[in-house]
Amino acid sequence: MASQSFLYYTRVPAVFGTLGLFSTARGICRVSLQENAFQDFFEKAVTASHIKPVRDDDRLQETARELENYFKGRIHKFRSKIDLGGMTPFQQRVLRVLLEIPYGTVRSYQWVAGRIGNPPACRAVGAACAANPVPILVPCHRVIAKDGTLGGFSAGLQIKQRLLDLERGDL
């Protein structure tokens, strides 16, 4: 029998509603920007026999405070530990590059592909961004198409635009 591990969670107010925040013992593993995404992830965790979800507002208080301050425009970089253990090495490389994109700026999928040393991998970069389990903390919303259009976003283009507007001081 596998040993039981814990998945800690809480909810945090955001400029577009309430988001779900999940953590393993290693760090934040999921930020759910939409209620249905929170429910889906939560239900999958509950059905996994070796994972026990535990609401723990205290454990996640630091990250919740960082997110609240981000939404108020008070912080531009997160210090919370992130657990990307469920990601492939390629996805992890892409997400590390996203951490280099400064607050309030955007870069193209092509730029990210170049930074990982694989210029033709624009679509794969887009797929890695779409798989990002910790949006906002790892700012995939700052990645756009080379023609200046928004591209995609797992929580929808409206939320992506709101995050970009927030960082430009337009909210």
Short mmCIF file of C-alpha atoms in Angstrom, two decimals, residues 85-165:
data_model
loop_
_atom_site.label_atom_id
_atom_site.label_comp_id
_atom_site.label_asym_id
_atom_site.label_seq_id
_atom_site.Cartn_x
_atom_site.Cartn_y
_atom_site.Cartn_z
CA GLY A 85 7.33 17.69 -10.18
CA GLY A 86 4.48 16.64 -12.45
CA MET A 87 5.94 18.46 -15.47
CA THR A 88 8.26 17.03 -18.13
CA PRO A 89 11.85 18.32 -18.28
CA PHE A 90 10.97 20.29 -21.45
CA GLN A 91 7.97 21.90 -19.76
CA GLN A 92 10.08 22.76 -16.71
CA ARG A 93 12.70 24.43 -18.96
CA VAL A 94 9.99 26.52 -20.61
CA LEU A 95 8.45 27.53 -17.29
CA ARG A 96 11.85 28.56 -15.88
CA VAL A 97 12.28 30.90 -18.88
CA LEU A 98 8.86 32.43 -18.19
CA LEU A 99 10.14 33.48 -14.77
CA GLU A 100 12.64 35.72 -16.61
CA ILE A 101 9.89 37.80 -18.25
CA PRO A 102 9.66 41.08 -16.31
CA TYR A 103 6.41 42.23 -14.73
CA GLY A 104 4.35 44.36 -17.08
CA THR A 105 6.06 43.12 -20.25
CA VAL A 106 5.28 40.42 -22.78
CA ARG A 107 7.39 38.10 -24.89
CA SER A 108 6.48 35.87 -27.81
CA TYR A 109 6.32 32.09 -27.92
CA GLN A 110 9.12 32.41 -30.47
CA TRP A 111 11.25 34.37 -27.97
CA VAL A 112 10.75 31.65 -25.35
CA ALA A 113 11.63 28.93 -27.87
CA GLY A 114 14.85 30.80 -28.66
CA ARG A 115 15.70 31.12 -24.97
CA ILE A 116 15.45 27.36 -24.46
CA GLY A 117 17.72 26.84 -27.47
CA ASN A 118 15.06 25.41 -29.77
CA PRO A 119 13.78 28.20 -32.07
CA PRO A 120 11.37 26.02 -34.11
CA ALA A 121 9.59 24.81 -30.93
CA CYS A 122 7.03 27.65 -30.77
CA ARG A 123 4.03 25.31 -30.72
CA ALA A 124 5.64 23.09 -28.08
CA VAL A 125 6.30 26.21 -26.00
CA GLY A 126 2.61 27.10 -26.36
CA ALA A 127 1.66 23.61 -25.19
CA ALA A 128 4.00 23.90 -22.20
CA CYS A 129 2.45 27.27 -21.31
CA ALA A 130 -1.02 25.71 -21.57
CA ALA A 131 0.10 22.94 -19.19
CA ASN A 132 1.46 25.43 -16.63
CA PRO A 133 -0.12 24.33 -13.33
CA VAL A 134 0.79 27.54 -11.50
CA PRO A 135 -0.30 30.47 -13.69
CA ILE A 136 0.45 33.92 -12.29
CA LEU A 137 3.26 32.50 -10.12
CA VAL A 138 4.89 31.36 -13.37
CA PRO A 139 3.67 34.14 -15.67
CA CYS A 140 2.53 32.32 -18.81
CA HIS A 141 0.04 35.17 -19.32
CA ARG A 142 3.03 37.29 -20.40
CA VAL A 143 3.59 35.13 -23.49
CA ILE A 144 1.84 36.21 -26.68
CA ALA A 145 1.97 35.43 -30.38
CA LYS A 146 4.71 37.13 -32.42
CA ASP A 147 2.04 39.15 -34.29
CA GLY A 148 0.99 40.75 -30.98
CA THR A 149 -2.24 38.79 -30.50
CA LEU A 150 -2.83 37.15 -27.14
CA GLY A 151 -2.41 33.55 -28.28
CA GLY A 152 -4.04 31.23 -25.75
CA PHE A 153 -4.53 30.93 -22.01
CA SER A 154 -5.82 28.00 -19.99
CA ALA A 155 -8.24 30.19 -18.02
CA GLY A 156 -9.45 32.07 -21.10
CA LEU A 157 -8.29 35.13 -22.98
CA GLN A 158 -10.43 37.49 -20.90
CA ILE A 159 -8.51 36.59 -17.74
CA LYS A 160 -5.19 36.78 -19.62
CA GLN A 161 -6.08 40.29 -20.79
CA ARG A 162 -7.11 41.30 -17.25
CA LEU A 163 -3.77 40.11 -15.87
CA LEU A 164 -1.87 42.03 -18.54
CA ASP A 165 -4.02 45.12 -17.87
#
